[in-house]
Amino acid sequence: MMQKSGLGQKINRVWAIFLLVFLVAPALVALPVSLTPKRFLSMPTDTLSLRHFEKLFTSPEWISSFVQSATIALTSAAFATILGTLCAIGLWRISSRAGEVVRAFLLLPLVIPPIISAMAFYRLFVPLGLIDSYLGLMLAHTVLAAPLVLITVSASLAGFDPRLEQASRNLGASSMTTLLRVILPSIRPGVLAGAVFAFIASWDEIVVTLFLSKFNVYTLPRRMWNGIRENTDPTVAAAAVVLIGITIIAFLIWALVQRRARTQNS
Amino acid sequence: MAHTPAIPLQARNMWRYLPRGGWLLVAPLMVLVLGLFLGPLTNIMVISVTDPKPGLGNYAALFQSDALGGILWTTLRVCVLTTAISVTLGYCIAHAMIHALARERNWMLSLLLVSFWISVLVRTFSWLMLLGRNGLVNNGLEAIGLITQPIEFMRNELGVLIGMVHYMVPYAVLPLLASMQTIDARVLAASRNLGASPAQTFWRVYLPLTRPGLVAAALLVFILSLGFYVTPAILGGGKVLMVAEYISVQILVTLRWGTAAMLAVLMLGGVLGLLFVMSRFMKLSTVFGGTKP
C-alpha cells in the first residue's frame, strides 16, 4: 500500500467514481422511456404506464424472439461448455508447445472482428442450406463462445494440482472416473463461469446473427436491432429494461460463483 | 462435492485403455473450429483475389477509389481517437481501483463488470435516447439555458466516439489493472523517501512501470474498435461509414464479395499483426482472462 495518498490521488478517486457511474448510468435511461404512456419513444411527463411491458410480454413476435434466443443461447452454451472444458483439460494435459499453438488458433474466433466471422459463416452456410436455420446459428454461436469457456476453465486448471490426478490414477481410477470425480469438481467454478459467459455471448450476439438469419429465426437482438433502426416503438425500451435485469442477475450468479470459489480456496 | 452418477462398467473399461494423452479431448473443438471457422476464413482470403476475376484488382482499387480511401481514413481516425480517450479514462479508473480499499474496490469492479456485460444494443439504444435532437442531453442543456440550439451529437463522428468510448473503457481497464497489480509498492515508497513529490513519483516511476499494460490496453481497444459494427452503424446514422459497415453493405446490398473480402483481409491482417505486437508486451491470457481483481 502507498504510505499516504496525495491530493492528486484523492481527486482521481472522485473522477474514477464519476467515470464508473458514466459507464453504467446511460443504460438506465431505458427505464423511464419504457414507462412512457405514449405510443412513441419519449420521456414520461406526468403519468407512468406499463403498457409497453404488457405489449412486450403479450406480443407473439417478442415472445417468439425471447424463446428463440433462449433456445439458441442455452444450446450453444451447453455445446460450448462441453467442448471448451474438454479441450481445456486436453491442452492442460498436453502442456507442450504444439498445444499452445493449437490454443492460440482456437482462441481466434474471439479476437477476429465479428463482421469477418459473419462473412466466413455466411459463405459456408449458403451452399449448406443453413442460412436462417436454428442449427446454423447454434453452430456459429458455439464456435464463437467456446473460446470463452476455454479461457475460464484453463484459468481454473492453472490452480489445480496435477498430483491429484496422478494420485487418483494410482489408486486405480480410470481416466473417465478421474475426469468426472477429481478434475471436474475442482474446476467447477471455471466451468460455471465459462457457461455463463458462453450464454451471454450467444444471447447478445447480433452481427453474425444479422447475416445468418432472415425470417424464420428472429432472435431478440435481431428484433431489438430492427426496433432501434426504426426508432419509434417504446417496446424496445421495455425489452432493454428486461435485458438489463437479466444482465444484473447473470452478474450476481457469476459473483456468487467467484466468491464461493475464493472461500473454498482459502 | 456433488454426487456424480456411476459410470457403466463397460464404459469404464473402454476409457481405461484409451490413450492418456489430451489430444482426444482437444479434437472435437479443433474439428469444429477448423471446419466452421478457419476453413471458411481461408476461403474469404481466396475470394479477395479471385472475385470478380483472378488477380489483385480488388487491392488495386484501394489506390484508385476515393470512397475506399475515405472509409479507411475515417475508420483509422475514429479508432485512434477512441483508443486514446478510452485508455486515458481507463487508466484513471484502474489507478483509483488499485489504490482503493478492498470493499470500495469490489464496488468499483462490480460497476465496471456490469457495464461490461450490458448488451451493446441496450447501450446504443440508450445513447440514441440521450443524444438525439430532442434527447435528454439537449433538452437538459436547453432547460438550464446553456444552449439555445440543440447540439448535433448524432449522425456524426462525435456520437460514434461517445458510443465507442463508452463501450471500450472497460476493455481498457482490465489489462491496466492486471499490469498495475504487479507493481511493487516499495518502489513507490522508495521514490517518495528519496525526496520525489507524489507527482514526480507518478510521472517518472509509476507511469513508466505500467507501460506494458498501457500498450496492451491500447492495442486491445484499437483491435476491437477496428471491427466494431453496431455502434458506428446506429449512432453514425449512415454518415460515418467505417470499414465494418461498408463490408456489410458490400455483402448484403451491392453483392460485391471481392471488395468485401479484400477489406476483410486488410482488417484481419491489421488485427493479427497488432495481436502479435501485443503478445510481446503481455501474456495474452491475462488480458482476456483478466477479470479477477
Coordinates of C-alpha atoms in Angstrom, one line a residue:
Chain A
M1 CA 0.0 0.0 0.0
M2 CA 1.1 3.6 -0.5
Q3 CA 2.0 5.3 2.6
K4 CA 0.0 8.5 2.1
S5 CA -2.4 9.4 -0.6
G6 CA -1.6 12.7 -2.3
L7 CA -4.1 15.3 -3.4
G8 CA -3.9 14.1 -7.0
Q9 CA -4.9 10.6 -5.9
K10 CA -8.0 11.9 -4.0
I11 CA -9.1 13.9 -7.0
N12 CA -8.6 10.9 -9.2
R13 CA -10.7 8.8 -6.9
V14 CA -13.7 11.0 -7.3
W15 CA -13.1 11.3 -11.0
A16 CA -12.9 7.5 -11.3
I17 CA -16.2 7.0 -9.4
F18 CA -17.8 9.6 -11.7
L19 CA -16.5 7.7 -14.8
L20 CA -17.8 4.4 -13.4
V21 CA -21.2 5.9 -13.0
F22 CA -20.9 7.3 -16.5
L23 CA -20.3 3.7 -17.7
V24 CA -23.5 2.3 -16.1
A25 CA -25.9 5.2 -15.8
P26 CA -26.7 5.9 -19.5
A27 CA -28.2 2.4 -19.9
L28 CA -30.7 3.3 -17.2
V29 CA -32.4 5.9 -19.4
A30 CA -34.3 2.9 -20.9
L31 CA -36.3 2.6 -17.7
P32 CA -38.2 5.9 -17.8
V33 CA -38.6 5.6 -21.6
S34 CA -40.1 2.2 -21.2
L35 CA -42.7 3.6 -18.7
T36 CA -44.0 6.3 -21.0
P37 CA -47.7 6.2 -21.6
K38 CA -47.3 7.5 -25.2
R39 CA -47.1 5.4 -28.4
F40 CA -43.8 6.8 -29.5
L41 CA -40.4 6.9 -27.9
S42 CA -40.5 9.7 -25.3
M43 CA -39.9 10.5 -21.7
P44 CA -43.0 10.2 -19.5
T45 CA -44.2 13.6 -18.3
D46 CA -46.8 13.1 -15.6
T47 CA -48.2 9.6 -15.7
L48 CA -46.4 6.3 -15.9
S49 CA -47.7 3.2 -17.8
L50 CA -46.8 -0.4 -18.1
R51 CA -48.4 -0.8 -21.5
H52 CA -45.1 -1.3 -23.3
F53 CA -44.2 -4.1 -20.9
E54 CA -47.7 -5.6 -21.4
K55 CA -47.1 -5.4 -25.2
L56 CA -43.6 -7.0 -24.8
F57 CA -45.0 -9.9 -22.8
T58 CA -48.1 -10.5 -24.9
S59 CA -46.9 -9.8 -28.5
P60 CA -46.3 -13.1 -30.3
E61 CA -43.3 -11.7 -32.1
W62 CA -41.4 -10.6 -29.0
I63 CA -42.3 -13.8 -27.1
S64 CA -41.1 -15.9 -30.0
S65 CA -37.9 -13.9 -30.1
F66 CA -37.3 -14.4 -26.4
V67 CA -37.9 -18.2 -26.8
Q68 CA -35.7 -18.4 -29.9
S69 CA -32.8 -16.5 -28.2
A70 CA -33.1 -18.6 -25.1
T71 CA -33.1 -21.8 -27.1
I72 CA -30.2 -20.9 -29.2
A73 CA -28.2 -19.5 -26.3
L74 CA -28.8 -22.4 -24.0
T75 CA -27.9 -25.0 -26.7
S76 CA -24.8 -23.1 -27.8
A77 CA -23.7 -22.5 -24.3
A78 CA -24.1 -26.2 -23.5
F79 CA -22.1 -27.3 -26.5
A80 CA -19.5 -24.6 -26.0
T81 CA -19.1 -25.6 -22.3
I82 CA -18.7 -29.3 -23.0
L83 CA -16.3 -28.8 -26.0
G84 CA -14.4 -25.9 -24.3
T85 CA -14.0 -27.8 -21.0
L86 CA -12.8 -31.0 -22.6
C87 CA -10.4 -29.0 -24.8
A88 CA -9.0 -27.0 -21.8
I89 CA -8.4 -30.3 -19.9
G90 CA -6.8 -31.8 -23.0
L91 CA -4.5 -28.8 -23.6
W92 CA -3.6 -28.8 -19.8
R93 CA -2.6 -32.4 -20.0
I94 CA -0.6 -32.0 -23.2
S95 CA 1.1 -28.8 -22.0
S96 CA 3.5 -28.6 -24.9
R97 CA 4.5 -26.0 -27.4
A98 CA 2.3 -27.6 -30.0
G99 CA -0.6 -27.5 -27.6
E100 CA -0.1 -23.7 -27.1
V101 CA -0.1 -23.1 -30.8
V102 CA -3.4 -25.0 -31.1
R103 CA -4.8 -22.9 -28.2
A104 CA -3.9 -19.7 -30.0
F105 CA -5.8 -20.9 -33.1
L106 CA -8.8 -22.0 -31.0
L107 CA -8.9 -18.5 -29.4
L108 CA -9.1 -16.8 -32.8
P109 CA -12.9 -16.7 -33.0
L110 CA -12.7 -14.4 -30.0
V111 CA -10.4 -11.8 -31.5
I112 CA -11.4 -11.8 -35.1
P113 CA -13.9 -9.0 -35.7
P114 CA -17.5 -10.4 -35.8
I115 CA -18.1 -8.9 -39.2
I116 CA -15.4 -11.1 -40.7
S117 CA -16.7 -14.2 -38.8
A118 CA -20.1 -13.4 -40.2
M119 CA -18.7 -13.3 -43.7
A120 CA -17.0 -16.7 -43.2
F121 CA -20.1 -18.4 -41.8
Y122 CA -22.3 -16.8 -44.4
R123 CA -20.2 -18.1 -47.3
L124 CA -20.1 -21.6 -45.8
F125 CA -23.8 -21.8 -44.8
V126 CA -25.3 -20.7 -48.1
P127 CA -24.4 -23.8 -50.0
L128 CA -25.2 -26.0 -46.9
G129 CA -28.7 -24.5 -46.6
L130 CA -28.0 -23.4 -43.1
I131 CA -28.9 -19.8 -43.5
D132 CA -31.9 -18.8 -41.5
S133 CA -31.9 -22.1 -39.5
Y134 CA -31.6 -22.8 -35.8
L135 CA -28.8 -25.3 -36.5
G136 CA -26.7 -22.7 -38.4
L137 CA -26.9 -20.1 -35.6
M138 CA -26.2 -22.7 -32.9
L139 CA -23.1 -23.9 -34.7
A140 CA -21.9 -20.4 -35.3
H141 CA -22.5 -19.3 -31.7
T142 CA -20.9 -22.5 -30.3
V143 CA -17.7 -21.7 -32.3
L144 CA -17.8 -18.0 -31.0
A145 CA -18.5 -18.9 -27.4
A146 CA -16.2 -22.0 -26.9
P147 CA -13.0 -19.9 -26.6
L148 CA -14.5 -18.1 -23.6
V149 CA -15.0 -21.4 -21.8
L150 CA -11.5 -22.5 -22.8
I151 CA -10.2 -19.4 -21.1
T152 CA -12.1 -19.7 -17.8
V153 CA -11.5 -23.4 -17.5
S154 CA -7.8 -23.0 -18.3
A155 CA -7.6 -20.4 -15.6
S156 CA -9.2 -22.8 -13.1
L157 CA -6.9 -25.7 -14.2
A158 CA -3.8 -23.5 -13.6
G159 CA -4.6 -23.7 -9.9
F160 CA -5.3 -27.5 -9.9
D161 CA -2.5 -29.7 -8.6
P162 CA -1.7 -32.4 -11.2
R163 CA -0.6 -34.7 -8.5
L164 CA -4.2 -35.1 -7.5
E165 CA -4.8 -36.6 -10.9
Q166 CA -1.9 -38.9 -10.6
A167 CA -3.0 -40.0 -7.1
S168 CA -6.4 -40.8 -8.5
R169 CA -5.0 -42.8 -11.3
N170 CA -2.5 -44.6 -9.0
L171 CA -5.4 -45.6 -6.7
G172 CA -6.9 -47.4 -9.7
A173 CA -9.5 -44.9 -11.0
S174 CA -9.9 -44.9 -14.8
S175 CA -9.3 -41.7 -16.9
M176 CA -13.0 -41.2 -17.1
T177 CA -13.6 -41.5 -13.3
T178 CA -10.7 -39.2 -12.6
L179 CA -12.1 -36.7 -15.0
L180 CA -15.6 -36.8 -13.6
R181 CA -14.8 -37.2 -9.9
V182 CA -11.5 -35.5 -9.4
I183 CA -10.8 -32.9 -12.1
L184 CA -14.3 -31.6 -12.8
P185 CA -15.3 -30.9 -9.2
S186 CA -12.2 -28.9 -8.6
I187 CA -12.5 -26.8 -11.7
R188 CA -16.3 -26.3 -11.4
P189 CA -16.1 -22.5 -10.8
G190 CA -14.2 -22.1 -14.1
V191 CA -16.7 -24.3 -15.9
L192 CA -19.7 -22.4 -14.5
A193 CA -18.2 -19.0 -15.3
G194 CA -17.4 -20.2 -18.8
A195 CA -21.0 -21.4 -19.2
V196 CA -22.4 -18.0 -18.1
F197 CA -20.0 -16.2 -20.4
A198 CA -20.9 -18.5 -23.3
F199 CA -24.6 -18.0 -22.7
I200 CA -24.3 -14.2 -22.7
A201 CA -22.1 -14.3 -25.8
S202 CA -24.8 -16.1 -27.7
W203 CA -27.7 -14.3 -26.1
D204 CA -26.3 -10.9 -27.0
E205 CA -24.8 -11.8 -30.4
I206 CA -26.0 -9.5 -33.2
V207 CA -23.5 -9.1 -36.1
V208 CA -23.3 -12.8 -37.1
T209 CA -27.0 -13.2 -36.4
L210 CA -27.8 -10.3 -38.8
F211 CA -26.1 -12.3 -41.6
L212 CA -27.3 -15.7 -40.8
S213 CA -31.0 -15.1 -40.1
K214 CA -33.8 -13.8 -42.2
F215 CA -37.4 -14.5 -41.3
N216 CA -37.6 -17.9 -39.7
V217 CA -35.1 -17.3 -37.0
Y218 CA -35.5 -13.9 -35.4
T219 CA -33.6 -13.6 -32.1
L220 CA -34.1 -11.0 -29.5
P221 CA -31.0 -8.9 -30.5
R222 CA -32.3 -9.0 -34.1
R223 CA -35.7 -7.7 -33.1
M224 CA -34.0 -5.0 -30.9
W225 CA -31.8 -4.0 -33.8
N226 CA -34.7 -3.5 -36.1
G227 CA -36.6 -1.6 -33.3
I228 CA -33.6 0.7 -32.8
R229 CA -33.3 1.3 -36.5
E230 CA -36.9 2.2 -36.8
N231 CA -36.6 4.3 -33.7
T232 CA -40.3 4.7 -32.9
D233 CA -41.7 1.8 -30.8
P234 CA -41.2 2.1 -27.0
T235 CA -41.4 -1.7 -26.7
V236 CA -37.7 -1.7 -27.5
A237 CA -37.2 0.3 -24.3
A238 CA -39.1 -2.3 -22.3
A239 CA -37.1 -5.0 -23.9
A240 CA -33.9 -3.1 -23.0
V241 CA -35.0 -2.9 -19.3
V242 CA -35.7 -6.7 -19.3
L243 CA -32.2 -7.3 -20.8
I244 CA -30.5 -5.1 -18.2
G245 CA -32.4 -7.1 -15.5
I246 CA -31.1 -10.3 -16.9
T247 CA -27.6 -8.9 -17.1
I248 CA -27.7 -8.0 -13.4
I249 CA -29.0 -11.4 -12.5
A250 CA -26.3 -13.2 -14.5
F251 CA -23.7 -10.9 -12.9
L252 CA -24.9 -11.8 -9.4
I253 CA -24.7 -15.5 -10.2
W254 CA -21.2 -15.1 -11.5
A255 CA -20.2 -13.0 -8.5
L256 CA -21.6 -15.7 -6.1
V257 CA -19.7 -18.5 -8.0
Q258 CA -16.5 -16.5 -7.8
R259 CA -17.0 -15.8 -4.1
R260 CA -17.6 -19.4 -3.3
A261 CA -14.6 -20.4 -5.3
R262 CA -12.5 -18.0 -3.3
T263 CA -13.7 -19.1 0.1
Q264 CA -13.2 -22.7 -0.9
N265 CA -9.6 -22.0 -1.9
S266 CA -8.7 -20.1 1.3
Chain B
M1 CA -19.0 -32.0 -3.8
A2 CA -21.9 -33.2 -5.9
H3 CA -22.6 -36.9 -6.2
T4 CA -21.6 -38.0 -9.7
P5 CA -23.5 -40.8 -11.3
A6 CA -21.8 -44.1 -11.5
I7 CA -20.4 -44.9 -14.9
P8 CA -21.4 -48.3 -16.5
L9 CA -18.6 -50.8 -16.2
Q10 CA -18.1 -51.2 -19.9
A11 CA -17.5 -47.5 -20.5
R12 CA -15.1 -47.5 -17.6
N13 CA -13.1 -50.3 -19.1
M14 CA -13.1 -48.6 -22.5
W15 CA -11.8 -45.4 -21.0
R16 CA -9.1 -47.2 -19.1
Y17 CA -7.5 -48.4 -22.2
L18 CA -7.8 -45.2 -24.2
P19 CA -4.5 -43.2 -24.6
R20 CA -4.0 -41.0 -21.7
G21 CA -3.0 -38.1 -23.9
G22 CA -5.1 -35.0 -24.2
W23 CA -5.4 -34.7 -27.9
L24 CA -8.5 -36.8 -27.8
L25 CA -10.2 -34.2 -25.7
V26 CA -8.9 -31.3 -27.8
A27 CA -10.1 -32.9 -31.1
P28 CA -13.8 -32.2 -31.0
L29 CA -13.4 -28.4 -30.6
M30 CA -10.5 -28.4 -33.0
V31 CA -12.5 -30.1 -35.7
L32 CA -15.4 -27.7 -35.2
V33 CA -13.2 -24.6 -35.3
L34 CA -11.2 -25.8 -38.3
G35 CA -14.3 -26.8 -40.3
L36 CA -16.7 -24.0 -39.4
F37 CA -14.3 -21.1 -38.9
L38 CA -10.7 -21.3 -40.1
G39 CA -11.6 -23.1 -43.3
P40 CA -14.2 -20.6 -44.4
L41 CA -11.9 -17.8 -43.3
T42 CA -9.3 -19.0 -45.7
N43 CA -12.0 -19.1 -48.3
I44 CA -12.6 -15.4 -47.7
M45 CA -8.9 -14.7 -48.3
V46 CA -9.1 -16.6 -51.5
I47 CA -12.2 -14.7 -52.6
S48 CA -10.3 -11.4 -52.2
V49 CA -8.1 -12.4 -55.1
T50 CA -10.5 -14.3 -57.3
D51 CA -13.8 -12.4 -57.3
P52 CA -14.9 -10.9 -59.6
K53 CA -11.8 -12.0 -61.6
P54 CA -8.5 -13.5 -60.6
G55 CA -5.8 -11.0 -59.7
L56 CA -5.1 -8.2 -57.3
G57 CA -7.7 -5.9 -58.8
N58 CA -9.6 -5.6 -55.5
Y59 CA -6.5 -4.4 -53.8
A60 CA -5.6 -2.0 -56.6
A61 CA -9.0 -0.4 -56.2
L62 CA -7.7 0.8 -52.8
F63 CA -5.5 3.3 -54.5
Q64 CA -7.9 4.2 -57.3
S65 CA -11.1 4.7 -55.4
D66 CA -11.5 7.8 -53.3
A67 CA -14.5 6.3 -51.5
L68 CA -12.4 3.4 -50.2
G69 CA -9.6 5.6 -49.1
G70 CA -12.1 7.8 -47.3
I71 CA -13.6 4.9 -45.4
L72 CA -10.2 3.6 -44.3
W73 CA -9.2 7.1 -43.2
T74 CA -12.5 7.6 -41.2
T75 CA -12.0 4.1 -39.6
L76 CA -8.4 4.8 -38.6
R77 CA -9.2 8.3 -37.2
V78 CA -12.2 7.1 -35.2
C79 CA -10.3 4.1 -33.9
V80 CA -7.2 6.2 -32.9
L81 CA -9.3 8.8 -31.1
T82 CA -11.4 6.1 -29.3
T83 CA -8.3 4.3 -28.2
A84 CA -6.6 7.4 -26.9
I85 CA -9.7 8.6 -24.9
S86 CA -10.6 5.1 -23.6
V87 CA -7.1 4.3 -22.4
T88 CA -6.8 7.7 -20.6
L89 CA -10.1 7.2 -18.9
G90 CA -9.4 3.6 -18.2
Y91 CA -6.1 4.5 -16.6
C92 CA -7.8 6.8 -14.2
I93 CA -10.3 4.1 -13.2
A94 CA -7.7 1.4 -12.9
H95 CA -5.4 3.7 -10.8
A96 CA -8.2 4.6 -8.4
M97 CA -9.2 1.0 -8.1
I98 CA -5.8 -0.2 -7.3
H99 CA -5.4 2.3 -4.5
A100 CA -8.9 1.9 -3.1
L101 CA -9.7 -0.1 0.0
A102 CA -10.8 -3.7 -0.7
R103 CA -14.5 -3.0 0.0
E104 CA -14.6 0.0 -2.3
R105 CA -12.6 -1.8 -4.9
N106 CA -15.2 -4.5 -5.1
W107 CA -17.9 -2.0 -5.6
M108 CA -16.0 -0.3 -8.4
L109 CA -15.2 -3.7 -10.0
S110 CA -18.9 -4.5 -9.9
L111 CA -19.9 -1.3 -11.7
L112 CA -17.2 -2.0 -14.2
L113 CA -18.3 -5.5 -14.9
V114 CA -22.0 -4.7 -15.0
S115 CA -21.3 -2.1 -17.7
F116 CA -19.0 -4.6 -19.4
W117 CA -21.9 -7.1 -19.6
I118 CA -24.8 -4.8 -20.5
S119 CA -25.7 -5.6 -24.1
V120 CA -24.2 -3.3 -26.7
L121 CA -27.6 -2.9 -28.2
V122 CA -29.1 -1.7 -25.0
R123 CA -26.3 0.8 -24.6
T124 CA -26.5 2.0 -28.1
F125 CA -30.3 2.4 -27.7
S126 CA -29.7 4.4 -24.6
W127 CA -27.3 6.8 -26.3
L128 CA -29.9 7.2 -29.1
M129 CA -32.4 8.4 -26.4
L130 CA -29.8 10.6 -24.7
L131 CA -28.1 12.2 -27.7
G132 CA -30.9 12.9 -30.2
R133 CA -32.1 16.4 -31.2
N134 CA -34.8 16.1 -28.6
G135 CA -32.8 13.8 -26.4
L136 CA -32.3 14.1 -22.7
V137 CA -28.9 15.8 -23.0
N138 CA -30.1 18.5 -25.4
N139 CA -33.3 19.1 -23.5
G140 CA -31.5 19.3 -20.3
L141 CA -28.9 21.8 -21.6
E142 CA -31.7 23.9 -23.1
A143 CA -33.7 23.8 -19.8
I144 CA -30.8 25.2 -17.8
G145 CA -30.2 27.8 -20.6
L146 CA -26.7 26.6 -21.6
I147 CA -27.6 26.3 -25.3
T148 CA -30.4 27.7 -27.5
Q149 CA -29.9 25.4 -30.4
P150 CA -29.7 21.6 -30.0
I151 CA -26.2 20.2 -30.4
E152 CA -25.8 17.7 -33.2
F153 CA -24.5 14.7 -31.3
M154 CA -25.7 12.0 -33.7
R155 CA -25.1 11.2 -37.4
N156 CA -21.6 12.5 -36.9
E157 CA -18.3 11.3 -35.5
L158 CA -18.9 12.9 -32.1
G159 CA -21.8 10.5 -31.5
V160 CA -19.9 7.5 -32.8
L161 CA -17.0 8.5 -30.5
I162 CA -19.2 8.8 -27.4
G163 CA -20.8 5.4 -28.0
M164 CA -17.5 3.7 -28.8
V165 CA -15.6 5.1 -25.9
H166 CA -18.4 4.2 -23.6
Y167 CA -18.2 0.6 -24.8
M168 CA -14.4 0.3 -24.8
V169 CA -13.4 1.8 -21.4
P170 CA -13.9 -1.5 -19.5
Y171 CA -11.7 -3.3 -22.1
A172 CA -9.0 -0.7 -21.4
V173 CA -9.3 -1.0 -17.6
L174 CA -8.8 -4.8 -17.3
P175 CA -5.3 -5.1 -18.8
L176 CA -4.3 -1.9 -16.9
L177 CA -5.5 -3.4 -13.7
A178 CA -3.5 -6.6 -14.3
S179 CA -0.4 -4.6 -15.0
M180 CA -0.8 -2.2 -12.0
Q181 CA -1.2 -5.2 -9.7
T182 CA 2.3 -6.3 -10.4
I183 CA 3.9 -3.1 -9.3
D184 CA 5.8 -3.4 -6.1
A185 CA 4.6 -0.7 -3.7
R186 CA 8.1 -0.5 -2.2
V187 CA 9.4 1.0 -5.4
L188 CA 7.0 4.0 -5.0
A189 CA 7.8 4.3 -1.3
A190 CA 11.5 4.4 -2.2
S191 CA 10.9 7.1 -4.7
R192 CA 9.0 9.2 -2.0
N193 CA 11.7 8.5 0.6
L194 CA 14.3 9.7 -1.8
G195 CA 12.5 13.1 -2.0
A196 CA 10.3 12.9 -5.1
S197 CA 6.9 14.6 -4.9
P198 CA 3.8 12.5 -5.4
A199 CA 3.5 14.0 -8.9
Q200 CA 7.1 13.1 -9.8
T201 CA 6.7 9.6 -8.4
F202 CA 3.7 9.2 -10.6
W203 CA 5.1 10.5 -13.8
R204 CA 8.6 9.2 -13.5
V205 CA 8.2 5.9 -11.7
Y206 CA 4.6 4.7 -11.8
L207 CA 3.7 5.6 -15.3
P208 CA 6.8 4.0 -16.9
L209 CA 6.2 0.9 -14.9
T210 CA 2.7 0.5 -16.3
R211 CA 3.8 0.8 -19.9
P212 CA 3.2 -2.8 -20.8
G213 CA -0.3 -2.5 -19.5
L214 CA -0.8 0.7 -21.4
V215 CA 0.4 -0.8 -24.6
A216 CA -1.8 -3.9 -24.2
A217 CA -4.8 -1.8 -23.3
A218 CA -4.3 0.5 -26.3
L219 CA -3.8 -2.4 -28.7
L220 CA -6.8 -4.3 -27.4
V221 CA -9.1 -1.3 -27.7
F222 CA -7.8 -0.5 -31.1
I223 CA -8.3 -4.1 -32.3
L224 CA -11.9 -4.2 -31.0
S225 CA -12.6 -0.7 -32.5
L226 CA -11.4 -1.7 -35.9
G227 CA -14.1 -4.2 -36.4
F228 CA -16.8 -2.5 -34.4
Y229 CA -20.1 -2.6 -36.2
V230 CA -23.2 -1.9 -34.1
T231 CA -22.5 1.5 -32.5
P232 CA -21.0 3.2 -35.6
A233 CA -23.8 1.9 -37.7
I234 CA -26.5 3.2 -35.4
L235 CA -25.0 6.4 -33.9
G236 CA -23.3 7.3 -37.2
G237 CA -26.7 7.1 -38.9
G238 CA -25.1 6.3 -42.3
K239 CA -23.0 9.5 -42.2
V240 CA -19.9 8.0 -40.6
L241 CA -19.1 5.0 -42.8
M242 CA -16.5 2.7 -41.2
V243 CA -15.0 -0.5 -42.7
A244 CA -17.2 -3.0 -40.8
E245 CA -20.4 -1.3 -42.0
Y246 CA -19.1 -0.9 -45.5
I247 CA -18.3 -4.6 -45.7
S248 CA -21.8 -5.5 -44.6
V249 CA -23.2 -3.2 -47.3
Q250 CA -21.0 -4.8 -49.9
I251 CA -22.3 -8.3 -49.0
L252 CA -25.9 -7.7 -48.3
V253 CA -26.8 -4.9 -50.7
T254 CA -24.4 -4.4 -53.6
L255 CA -23.1 -8.1 -53.5
R256 CA -19.5 -7.1 -54.3
W257 CA -17.8 -10.0 -52.4
G258 CA -14.4 -9.2 -53.9
T259 CA -14.3 -5.8 -52.3
A260 CA -15.7 -7.0 -49.0
A261 CA -13.2 -9.9 -48.9
M262 CA -10.3 -7.5 -49.7
L263 CA -11.3 -5.2 -46.8
A264 CA -11.8 -8.2 -44.5
V265 CA -8.3 -9.4 -45.3
L266 CA -6.9 -5.9 -44.6
M267 CA -8.7 -5.8 -41.3
L268 CA -7.6 -9.4 -40.5
G269 CA -4.0 -8.5 -41.2
G270 CA -4.2 -5.4 -39.0
V271 CA -5.8 -7.4 -36.1
L272 CA -3.4 -10.3 -36.3
G273 CA -0.4 -8.0 -36.6
L274 CA -1.4 -6.0 -33.6
L275 CA -2.1 -9.1 -31.6
F276 CA 1.4 -10.3 -32.4
V277 CA 2.8 -7.0 -31.1
M278 CA 0.6 -7.2 -28.1
S279 CA 1.8 -10.7 -27.3
R280 CA 5.3 -9.3 -26.9
F281 CA 4.1 -6.9 -24.2
M282 CA 1.8 -9.1 -22.2
K283 CA 0.7 -12.7 -21.9
L284 CA -2.5 -12.6 -23.9
S285 CA -4.3 -14.9 -21.5
T286 CA -4.0 -12.3 -18.7
V287 CA -5.7 -9.8 -20.9
F288 CA -8.6 -12.0 -22.0
G289 CA -9.0 -13.8 -18.7
G290 CA -8.1 -10.8 -16.5
T291 CA -11.4 -10.2 -14.8
K292 CA -10.3 -11.2 -11.4
P293 CA -9.1 -8.5 -9.1

